[in-house]
PDB file of C-alpha atoms in Angstrom:
ATOM      1  CA  MET A   1       0.000   0.000   0.000  1.00  0.00           C
ATOM      2  CA  ILE A   2       1.356   3.401  -0.999  1.00  0.00           C
ATOM      3  CA  LEU A   3       0.765   6.063   1.642  1.00  0.00           C
ATOM      4  CA  PRO A   4      -0.006   9.689   0.743  1.00  0.00           C
ATOM      5  CA  ASN A   5       2.717  12.320   0.919  1.00  0.00           C
ATOM      6  CA  LEU A   6       3.127  14.485   3.997  1.00  0.00           C
ATOM      7  CA  ASN A   7       2.239  18.154   3.866  1.00  0.00           C
ATOM      8  CA  GLU A   8       5.852  18.902   4.846  1.00  0.00           C
ATOM      9  CA  ARG A   9       8.855  16.798   3.846  1.00  0.00           C
ATOM     10  CA  ARG A  10      10.668  15.898   7.043  1.00  0.00           C
ATOM     11  CA  VAL A  11      13.451  13.760   8.476  1.00  0.00           C
ATOM     12  CA  ASN A  12      14.367  12.881  12.077  1.00  0.00           C
ATOM     13  CA  ALA A  13      10.677  13.174  12.977  1.00  0.00           C
ATOM     14  CA  GLN A  14       8.903  10.853  15.397  1.00  0.00           C
ATOM     15  CA  LEU A  15       5.820   8.675  14.889  1.00  0.00           C
ATOM     16  CA  ALA A  16       3.216   8.055  17.578  1.00  0.00           C
ATOM     17  CA  THR A  17      -0.014   6.062  17.607  1.00  0.00           C
ATOM     18  CA  TRP A  18      -3.013   7.230  19.616  1.00  0.00           C
ATOM     19  CA  ALA A  19      -6.772   6.687  19.221  1.00  0.00           C
ATOM     20  CA  GLY A  20      -5.987   4.166  16.495  1.00  0.00           C
ATOM     21  CA  SER A  21      -4.297   6.912  14.457  1.00  0.00           C
ATOM     22  CA  VAL A  22      -0.774   7.648  13.242  1.00  0.00           C
ATOM     23  CA  PHE A  23       0.811  11.024  14.056  1.00  0.00           C
ATOM     24  CA  ILE A  24       4.130  12.453  12.868  1.00  0.00           C
ATOM     25  CA  ILE A  25       5.663  15.070  15.150  1.00  0.00           C
ATOM     26  CA  GLY A  26       8.437  17.617  14.631  1.00  0.00           C
ATOM     27  CA  GLY A  27      11.638  16.797  12.760  1.00  0.00           C
ATOM     28  CA  GLN A  28      13.679  18.690  10.198  1.00  0.00           C
ATOM     29  CA  THR A  29      12.906  19.788   6.666  1.00  0.00           C
ATOM     30  CA  SER A  30      14.071  17.343   4.020  1.00  0.00           C
ATOM     31  CA  PRO A  31      15.767  18.108   0.662  1.00  0.00           C
ATOM     32  CA  MET A  32      13.343  17.903  -2.268  1.00  0.00           C
ATOM     33  CA  LYS A  33      15.007  15.053  -4.153  1.00  0.00           C
ATOM     34  CA  MET A  34      18.068  12.888  -4.306  1.00  0.00           C
ATOM     35  CA  ALA A  35      20.972  13.915  -6.522  1.00  0.00           C
ATOM     36  CA  ASN A  36      21.584  12.558 -10.043  1.00  0.00           C
ATOM     37  CA  SER A  37      24.552  14.769 -10.994  1.00  0.00           C
ATOM     38  CA  GLY A  38      27.509  16.605  -9.478  1.00  0.00           C
ATOM     39  CA  ASN A  39      25.696  19.954  -9.304  1.00  0.00           C
ATOM     40  CA  GLU A  40      22.579  18.330  -7.880  1.00  0.00           C
ATOM     41  CA  ALA A  41      24.736  16.526  -5.328  1.00  0.00           C
ATOM     42  CA  ALA A  42      26.268  19.817  -4.188  1.00  0.00           C
ATOM     43  CA  ASN A  43      22.821  21.422  -3.946  1.00  0.00           C
ATOM     44  CA  PHE A  44      21.496  18.393  -2.103  1.00  0.00           C
ATOM     45  CA  ILE A  45      24.303  18.547   0.482  1.00  0.00           C
ATOM     46  CA  GLN A  46      23.805  22.288   0.937  1.00  0.00           C
ATOM     47  CA  ASN A  47      20.064  21.873   1.419  1.00  0.00           C
ATOM     48  CA  TYR A  48      20.655  18.937   3.764  1.00  0.00           C
ATOM     49  CA  ASN A  49      23.035  20.956   5.919  1.00  0.00           C
ATOM     50  CA  ASN A  50      20.599  23.898   5.962  1.00  0.00           C
ATOM     51  CA  ARG A  51      17.618  21.901   7.208  1.00  0.00           C
ATOM     52  CA  GLN A  52      15.173  23.850   9.353  1.00  0.00           C
ATOM     53  CA  LEU A  53      13.540  22.502  12.489  1.00  0.00           C
ATOM     54  CA  LEU A  54       9.817  21.776  12.467  1.00  0.00           C
ATOM     55  CA  GLY A  55       7.298  22.211  15.278  1.00  0.00           C
ATOM     56  CA  THR A  56       4.304  20.968  13.300  1.00  0.00           C
ATOM     57  CA  ILE A  57       2.216  17.805  13.718  1.00  0.00           C
ATOM     58  CA  GLU A  58       0.295  15.815  11.114  1.00  0.00           C
ATOM     59  CA  VAL A  59      -2.159  12.904  11.422  1.00  0.00           C
ATOM     60  CA  LEU A  60      -2.937  10.337   8.711  1.00  0.00           C
ATOM     61  CA  ASP A  61      -6.610  10.268   7.732  1.00  0.00           C
ATOM     62  CA  GLU A  62      -6.749   6.717   6.388  1.00  0.00           C
ATOM     63  CA  LYS A  63     -10.247   6.973   4.896  1.00  0.00           C
ATOM     64  CA  ARG A  64      -9.486  10.118   2.863  1.00  0.00           C
ATOM     65  CA  ARG A  65      -5.877   9.004   2.300  1.00  0.00           C
ATOM     66  CA  LYS A  66      -4.277  12.305   3.219  1.00  0.00           C
ATOM     67  CA  TRP A  67      -2.242  13.815   6.034  1.00  0.00           C
ATOM     68  CA  LYS A  68      -3.995  16.543   8.014  1.00  0.00           C
ATOM     69  CA  ARG A  69      -2.366  19.179  10.168  1.00  0.00           C
ATOM     70  CA  ILE A  70      -2.935  19.385  13.910  1.00  0.00           C
ATOM     71  CA  GLY A  71      -3.368  22.839  15.465  1.00  0.00           C
ATOM     72  CA  ARG A  72      -4.896  26.167  14.568  1.00  0.00           C
ATOM     73  CA  GLU A  73      -4.824  27.524  11.042  1.00  0.00           C
ATOM     74  CA  HIS A  74      -3.923  31.097  10.199  1.00  0.00           C
ATOM     75  CA  GLY A  75      -6.093  33.004   7.759  1.00  0.00           C
ATOM     76  CA  ASN A  76      -3.683  32.353   4.862  1.00  0.00           C
ATOM     77  CA  GLY A  77      -3.840  28.576   5.222  1.00  0.00           C
ATOM     78  CA  GLU A  78      -0.569  28.369   7.188  1.00  0.00           C
ATOM     79  CA  TYR A  79      -0.371  26.414  10.419  1.00  0.00           C
ATOM     80  CA  ALA A  80       1.552  27.471  13.483  1.00  0.00           C
ATOM     81  CA  GLY A  81       3.669  24.713  14.957  1.00  0.00           C
ATOM     82  CA  LEU A  82       1.970  23.189  17.976  1.00  0.00           C
ATOM     83  CA  LEU A  83       5.322  22.571  19.645  1.00  0.00           C
ATOM     84  CA  PRO A  84       6.491  25.758  21.411  1.00  0.00           C
ATOM     85  CA  LYS A  85      10.007  25.064  20.143  1.00  0.00           C
ATOM     86  CA  PRO A  86      10.697  23.099  16.925  1.00  0.00           C
ATOM     87  CA  ASN A  87      12.433  19.856  17.781  1.00  0.00           C
ATOM     88  CA  TYR A  88      13.904  16.593  16.479  1.00  0.00           C
ATOM     89  CA  ASN A  89      15.311  13.346  17.917  1.00  0.00           C
ATOM     90  CA  HIS A  90      12.701  13.585  20.659  1.00  0.00           C
ATOM     91  CA  ALA A  91      10.609  10.705  22.027  1.00  0.00           C
ATOM     92  CA  VAL A  92       6.823  10.478  21.678  1.00  0.00           C
ATOM     93  CA  CYS A  93       4.311   7.985  23.027  1.00  0.00           C
ATOM     94  CA  GLY A  94       0.515   7.711  22.852  1.00  0.00           C
ATOM     95  CA  ALA A  95      -1.281   6.965  26.125  1.00  0.00           C
ATOM     96  CA  GLN A  96      -4.939   5.954  26.106  1.00  0.00           C
ATOM     97  CA  GLY A  97      -7.104   8.250  28.178  1.00  0.00           C
ATOM     98  CA  HIS A  98      -4.506  11.011  28.082  1.00  0.00           C
ATOM     99  CA  GLY A  99      -2.993  11.928  24.691  1.00  0.00           C
ATOM    100  CA  ILE A 100       0.540  11.900  23.277  1.00  0.00           C
ATOM    101  CA  PHE A 101       3.483  12.481  25.591  1.00  0.00           C
ATOM    102  CA  ILE A 102       6.618  14.142  24.208  1.00  0.00           C
ATOM    103  CA  SER A 103      10.066  14.092  25.799  1.00  0.00           C
ATOM    104  CA  GLY A 104      13.469  15.664  25.206  1.00  0.00           C
ATOM    105  CA  GLY A 105      15.113  16.176  21.814  1.00  0.00           C
ATOM    106  CA  GLU A 106      18.116  17.968  20.379  1.00  0.00           C
ATOM    107  CA  SER A 107      16.718  21.485  20.683  1.00  0.00           C
ATOM    108  CA  ASN A 108      14.762  21.011  23.920  1.00  0.00           C
ATOM    109  CA  PRO A 109      16.406  18.116  25.817  1.00  0.00           C
ATOM    110  CA  TYR A 110      14.691  18.792  29.157  1.00  0.00           C
ATOM    111  CA  GLU A 111      11.181  18.979  27.690  1.00  0.00           C
ATOM    112  CA  PHE A 112       8.350  16.809  29.007  1.00  0.00           C
ATOM    113  CA  ALA A 113       4.794  17.573  27.958  1.00  0.00           C
ATOM    114  CA  LEU A 114       1.439  16.203  26.802  1.00  0.00           C
ATOM    115  CA  ILE A 115      -0.273  16.846  23.474  1.00  0.00           C
ATOM    116  CA  LYS A 116      -3.994  16.660  24.167  1.00  0.00           C
ATOM    117  CA  ILE A 117      -6.956  16.769  21.766  1.00  0.00           C
ATOM    118  CA  ASP A 118     -10.370  17.581  23.259  1.00  0.00           C
ATOM    119  CA  ASP A 119     -13.609  15.617  22.848  1.00  0.00           C
ATOM    120  CA  VAL A 120     -11.994  12.415  21.570  1.00  0.00           C
ATOM    121  CA  ASP A 121     -12.933   8.876  22.628  1.00  0.00           C
ATOM    122  CA  ASP A 122      -9.478   7.386  22.249  1.00  0.00           C
ATOM    123  CA  SER A 123     -10.695   3.878  23.056  1.00  0.00           C
ATOM    124  CA  GLN A 124     -12.017   3.810  19.470  1.00  0.00           C
ATOM    125  CA  ILE A 125      -9.970   3.235  16.315  1.00  0.00           C
ATOM    126  CA  LEU A 126     -10.440   6.593  14.621  1.00  0.00           C
ATOM    127  CA  ALA A 127      -7.890   6.038  11.833  1.00  0.00           C
ATOM    128  CA  GLY A 128      -7.206   9.769  11.744  1.00  0.00           C
ATOM    129  CA  SER A 129     -10.822  10.810  11.167  1.00  0.00           C
ATOM    130  CA  PHE A 130     -10.660  13.794  13.519  1.00  0.00           C
ATOM    131  CA  THR A 131     -12.986  16.718  12.861  1.00  0.00           C
ATOM    132  CA  SER A 132     -11.541  20.153  12.140  1.00  0.00           C
ATOM    133  CA  HIS A 133     -12.774  21.244  15.583  1.00  0.00           C
ATOM    134  CA  GLN A 134     -10.877  18.403  17.251  1.00  0.00           C
ATOM    135  CA  ARG A 135      -7.696  19.098  15.295  1.00  0.00           C
ATOM    136  CA  ASN A 136      -7.903  22.817  16.098  1.00  0.00           C
ATOM    137  CA  SER A 137      -8.463  22.072  19.800  1.00  0.00           C
ATOM    138  CA  ALA A 138      -5.069  20.382  20.218  1.00  0.00           C
ATOM    139  CA  LYS A 139      -3.127  21.731  23.197  1.00  0.00           C
ATOM    140  CA  TYR A 140       0.477  21.477  24.344  1.00  0.00           C
ATOM    141  CA  ILE A 141       0.459  20.955  28.123  1.00  0.00           C
ATOM    142  CA  PRO A 142       3.926  21.192  29.738  1.00  0.00           C
ATOM    143  CA  TYR A 143       4.908  19.081  32.734  1.00  0.00           C
ATOM    144  CA  ALA A 144       7.877  19.638  35.014  1.00  0.00           C
ATOM    145  CA  ASN A 145      11.137  19.454  33.043  1.00  0.00           C
ATOM    146  CA  HIS A 146      13.437  16.443  33.144  1.00  0.00           C
ATOM    147  CA  ARG A 147      16.313  16.715  35.607  1.00  0.00           C
ATOM    148  CA  VAL A 148      18.777  15.482  32.982  1.00  0.00           C
ATOM    149  CA  ALA A 149      18.879  15.976  29.218  1.00  0.00           C
ATOM    150  CA  HIS A 150      17.382  13.315  26.929  1.00  0.00           C
ATOM    151  CA  SER A 151      17.750  12.902  23.170  1.00  0.00           C
ATOM    152  CA  GLY A 152      17.458   9.961  20.808  1.00  0.00           C
ATOM    153  CA  HIS A 153      15.593   7.962  23.464  1.00  0.00           C
ATOM    154  CA  GLN A 154      12.323   5.993  23.452  1.00  0.00           C
ATOM    155  CA  MET A 155       9.196   5.948  25.630  1.00  0.00           C
ATOM    156  CA  HIS A 156       6.695   3.122  26.154  1.00  0.00           C
ATOM    157  CA  TYR A 157       3.217   3.383  27.728  1.00  0.00           C
ATOM    158  CA  ILE A 158       2.290   0.351  29.821  1.00  0.00           C
ATOM    159  CA  ARG A 159      -0.464   0.294  32.477  1.00  0.00           C
ATOM    160  CA  ASN A 160      -0.541   4.032  33.255  1.00  0.00           C
ATOM    161  CA  LYS A 161       3.247   4.276  33.323  1.00  0.00           C
ATOM    162  CA  LEU A 162       5.778   5.653  30.849  1.00  0.00           C
ATOM    163  CA  TYR A 163       9.099   3.816  30.585  1.00  0.00           C
ATOM    164  CA  LEU A 164      11.840   6.125  29.269  1.00  0.00           C
ATOM    165  CA  ILE A 165      14.665   4.068  27.727  1.00  0.00           C
ATOM    166  CA  ASP A 166      17.715   6.253  27.271  1.00  0.00           C
ATOM    167  CA  SER A 167      20.222   6.064  24.439  1.00  0.00           C
ATOM    168  CA  ARG A 168      23.021   8.068  25.941  1.00  0.00           C
ATOM    169  CA  ASN A 169      26.730   7.528  25.602  1.00  0.00           C
ATOM    170  CA  PRO A 170      28.639   6.338  27.650  1.00  0.00           C
ATOM    171  CA  PRO A 171      26.515   3.219  28.233  1.00  0.00           C
ATOM    172  CA  SER A 172      24.010   3.284  31.081  1.00  0.00           C
ATOM    173  CA  GLN A 173      21.811   0.833  32.989  1.00  0.00           C
ATOM    174  CA  THR A 174      19.164   3.368  34.014  1.00  0.00           C
ATOM    175  CA  CYS A 175      15.492   3.680  33.123  1.00  0.00           C
ATOM    176  CA  SER A 176      13.106   6.449  34.191  1.00  0.00           C
ATOM    177  CA  VAL A 177       9.497   5.491  34.958  1.00  0.00           C
ATOM    178  CA  PHE A 178       6.725   8.104  35.049  1.00  0.00           C
ATOM    179  CA  ASN A 179       3.503   7.271  36.909  1.00  0.00           C
ATOM    180  CA  ILE A 180       0.844   9.199  35.009  1.00  0.00           C
ATOM    181  CA  MET A 181      -1.664   9.072  37.867  1.00  0.00           C
ATOM    182  CA  THR A 182       0.689  10.492  40.530  1.00  0.00           C
ATOM    183  CA  GLU A 183       2.873  12.493  38.085  1.00  0.00           C
ATOM    184  CA  GLN A 184       5.988  11.162  39.816  1.00  0.00           C
ATOM    185  CA  TRP A 185       9.230   9.856  38.287  1.00  0.00           C
ATOM    186  CA  THR A 186      11.096   6.820  39.614  1.00  0.00           C
ATOM    187  CA  GLU A 187      14.694   6.115  38.595  1.00  0.00           C
ATOM    188  CA  LEU A 188      15.679   2.464  38.079  1.00  0.00           C
ATOM    189  CA  HIS A 189      19.479   2.618  38.327  1.00  0.00           C
ATOM    190  CA  SER A 190      20.163  -1.077  37.557  1.00  0.00           C
ATOM    191  CA  PHE A 191      17.408  -1.532  35.007  1.00  0.00           C
ATOM    192  CA  THR A 192      19.332  -3.432  32.323  1.00  0.00           C
ATOM    193  CA  PRO A 193      21.534  -6.468  33.105  1.00  0.00           C
ATOM    194  CA  VAL A 194      24.438  -4.781  31.290  1.00  0.00           C
ATOM    195  CA  PRO A 195      25.146  -1.114  30.465  1.00  0.00           C
ATOM    196  CA  ARG A 196      23.816  -0.083  27.049  1.00  0.00           C
ATOM    197  CA  SER A 197      23.931   2.881  24.696  1.00  0.00           C
ATOM    198  CA  TYR A 198      22.365   3.535  21.273  1.00  0.00           C
ATOM    199  CA  THR A 199      19.614   1.110  22.287  1.00  0.00           C
ATOM    200  CA  SER A 200      16.537   0.417  20.186  1.00  0.00           C
ATOM    201  CA  SER A 201      13.443  -0.708  22.081  1.00  0.00           C
ATOM    202  CA  ALA A 202       9.802  -1.558  21.473  1.00  0.00           C
ATOM    203  CA  HIS A 203       7.045  -3.042  23.591  1.00  0.00           C
ATOM    204  CA  LEU A 204       4.219  -5.528  23.127  1.00  0.00           C
ATOM    205  CA  GLY A 205       1.740  -5.985  25.951  1.00  0.00           C
ATOM    206  CA  ASP A 206       3.633  -5.734  29.246  1.00  0.00           C
ATOM    207  CA  VAL A 207       7.022  -6.648  27.743  1.00  0.00           C
ATOM    208  CA  ILE A 208       9.719  -4.211  26.550  1.00  0.00           C
ATOM    209  CA  TYR A 209      12.188  -5.596  23.979  1.00  0.00           C
ATOM    210  CA  MET A 210      15.695  -4.131  23.693  1.00  0.00           C
ATOM    211  CA  LEU A 211      17.875  -4.974  20.742  1.00  0.00           C
ATOM    212  CA  GLY A 212      21.442  -4.335  19.654  1.00  0.00           C
ATOM    213  CA  SER A 213      23.377  -1.304  20.920  1.00  0.00           C
ATOM    214  CA  SER A 214      26.778  -0.895  22.487  1.00  0.00           C
ATOM    215  CA  GLU A 215      27.447  -2.580  25.827  1.00  0.00           C
ATOM    216  CA  GLU A 216      30.813  -0.896  26.137  1.00  0.00           C
ATOM    217  CA  GLN A 217      32.302   2.046  24.318  1.00  0.00           C
ATOM    218  CA  ASN A 218      33.097   1.031  20.715  1.00  0.00           C
ATOM    219  CA  SER A 219      31.835  -2.503  21.372  1.00  0.00           C
ATOM    220  CA  LEU A 220      28.624  -3.606  19.625  1.00  0.00           C
ATOM    221  CA  THR A 221      26.355  -6.389  20.845  1.00  0.00           C
ATOM    222  CA  GLN A 222      23.970  -8.787  19.100  1.00  0.00           C
ATOM    223  CA  SER A 223      21.848  -9.448  22.181  1.00  0.00           C
ATOM    224  CA  LEU A 224      18.057  -9.240  22.282  1.00  0.00           C
ATOM    225  CA  GLN A 225      16.584  -8.983  25.772  1.00  0.00           C
ATOM    226  CA  ALA A 226      13.017  -8.676  26.999  1.00  0.00           C
ATOM    227  CA  TYR A 227      11.840  -7.031  30.237  1.00  0.00           C
ATOM    228  CA  ASP A 228       8.512  -8.102  31.738  1.00  0.00           C
ATOM    229  CA  THR A 229       7.207  -4.964  33.501  1.00  0.00           C
ATOM    230  CA  ASP A 230       4.705  -7.059  35.495  1.00  0.00           C
ATOM    231  CA  SER A 231       7.087  -9.666  36.945  1.00  0.00           C
ATOM    232  CA  GLN A 232      10.132  -7.335  36.603  1.00  0.00           C
ATOM    233  CA  ASP A 233      12.130 -10.214  35.117  1.00  0.00           C
ATOM    234  CA  TRP A 234      14.599 -10.131  32.214  1.00  0.00           C
ATOM    235  CA  LEU A 235      14.587 -12.754  29.452  1.00  0.00           C
ATOM    236  CA  GLN A 236      17.565 -13.440  27.178  1.00  0.00           C
ATOM    237  CA  MET A 237      16.438 -14.133  23.619  1.00  0.00           C
ATOM    238  CA  SER A 238      18.096 -14.943  20.275  1.00  0.00           C
ATOM    239  CA  GLY A 239      20.177 -12.096  18.914  1.00  0.00           C
ATOM    240  CA  LEU A 240      20.823 -10.602  15.497  1.00  0.00           C
ATOM    241  CA  PRO A 241      23.284 -12.131  13.002  1.00  0.00           C
ATOM    242  CA  PRO A 242      25.241  -8.815  12.726  1.00  0.00           C
ATOM    243  CA  SER A 243      26.002  -6.483  15.615  1.00  0.00           C
ATOM    244  CA  CYS A 244      24.318  -3.136  15.070  1.00  0.00           C
ATOM    245  CA  LYS A 245      23.252   0.182  16.570  1.00  0.00           C
ATOM    246  CA  ASP A 246      21.352   3.334  15.586  1.00  0.00           C
ATOM    247  CA  PHE A 247      18.295   1.573  14.166  1.00  0.00           C
ATOM    248  CA  GLN A 248      14.598   1.275  15.049  1.00  0.00           C
ATOM    249  CA  LEU A 249      12.818  -1.751  16.499  1.00  0.00           C
ATOM    250  CA  CYS A 250       9.130  -2.551  16.078  1.00  0.00           C
ATOM    251  CA  VAL A 251       7.105  -5.424  17.572  1.00  0.00           C
ATOM    252  CA  ILE A 252       3.822  -6.472  15.956  1.00  0.00           C
ATOM    253  CA  LYS A 253       1.165  -9.127  16.486  1.00  0.00           C
ATOM    254  CA  ILE A 254       0.606 -11.482  13.535  1.00  0.00           C
ATOM    255  CA  PRO A 255      -2.899 -13.013  13.553  1.00  0.00           C
ATOM    256  CA  MET A 256      -3.079 -16.726  12.778  1.00  0.00           C
ATOM    257  CA  ALA A 257      -5.950 -18.546  11.141  1.00  0.00           C
ATOM    258  CA  THR A 258      -7.896 -21.043  13.251  1.00  0.00           C
ATOM    259  CA  GLY A 259      -6.210 -24.422  13.205  1.00  0.00           C
ATOM    260  CA  GLU A 260      -2.990 -23.109  11.677  1.00  0.00           C
ATOM    261  CA  LEU A 261      -0.933 -24.395  14.581  1.00  0.00           C
ATOM    262  CA  GLY A 262      -2.716 -27.750  14.656  1.00  0.00           C
ATOM    263  CA  ASN A 263      -4.232 -29.471  17.640  1.00  0.00           C
ATOM    264  CA  ASP A 264      -1.031 -30.889  19.156  1.00  0.00           C
TER     265      ASP A 264
END
């Protein structure tokens, strides 16, 4: 399936899912096209180095097959960025009953806030079919800033808690957990069995999966580990054939037809 183009070309943006919808948040402007000649290559590099930061948000309307902007529109059809400060390499995470949380980033590393859209039943799969009133009602609600800077990290929403998995260098074993109900952070200083940096993580159900990264400076690892947030146990799983870092991990459910596994 070919998805529609964004309203703004962007790189280093972040995707979040909330209310059964896909949002793209912030990032940097992207060059118009790849280079096919020496002059085009020079122009491409210049445009790439002169990328501007974006504070805008778009949501994919799957029924109408188009991206729609979130936030208030000016009279000339332009949209003001919903983020108070354009940002990239931040972390975003949808949380049912709340909205989309946003954390850190290169230009605002201490940021922690909630993007909230009024009058939305986010227990339903809306597939981006928000009304213009709902899109215009979006608010940026700041929380207390992080105590330390965060960039290039990930967040996971599990049972009214946000798990912030850092990607800092030198390697670290810490994880920050935010209780949404009490609005309190808890630091887990020995969260991972080994120190990690440049970690990619994803969650499915109550389990957070962490793959690849560097366990020591300039030393890559192939290990895949899983953390059960309910039992607070770590599981060692099969790793990757090549050691790697600086990539993205995604975990999905694959439905199986009745009887596909047999009756044994």
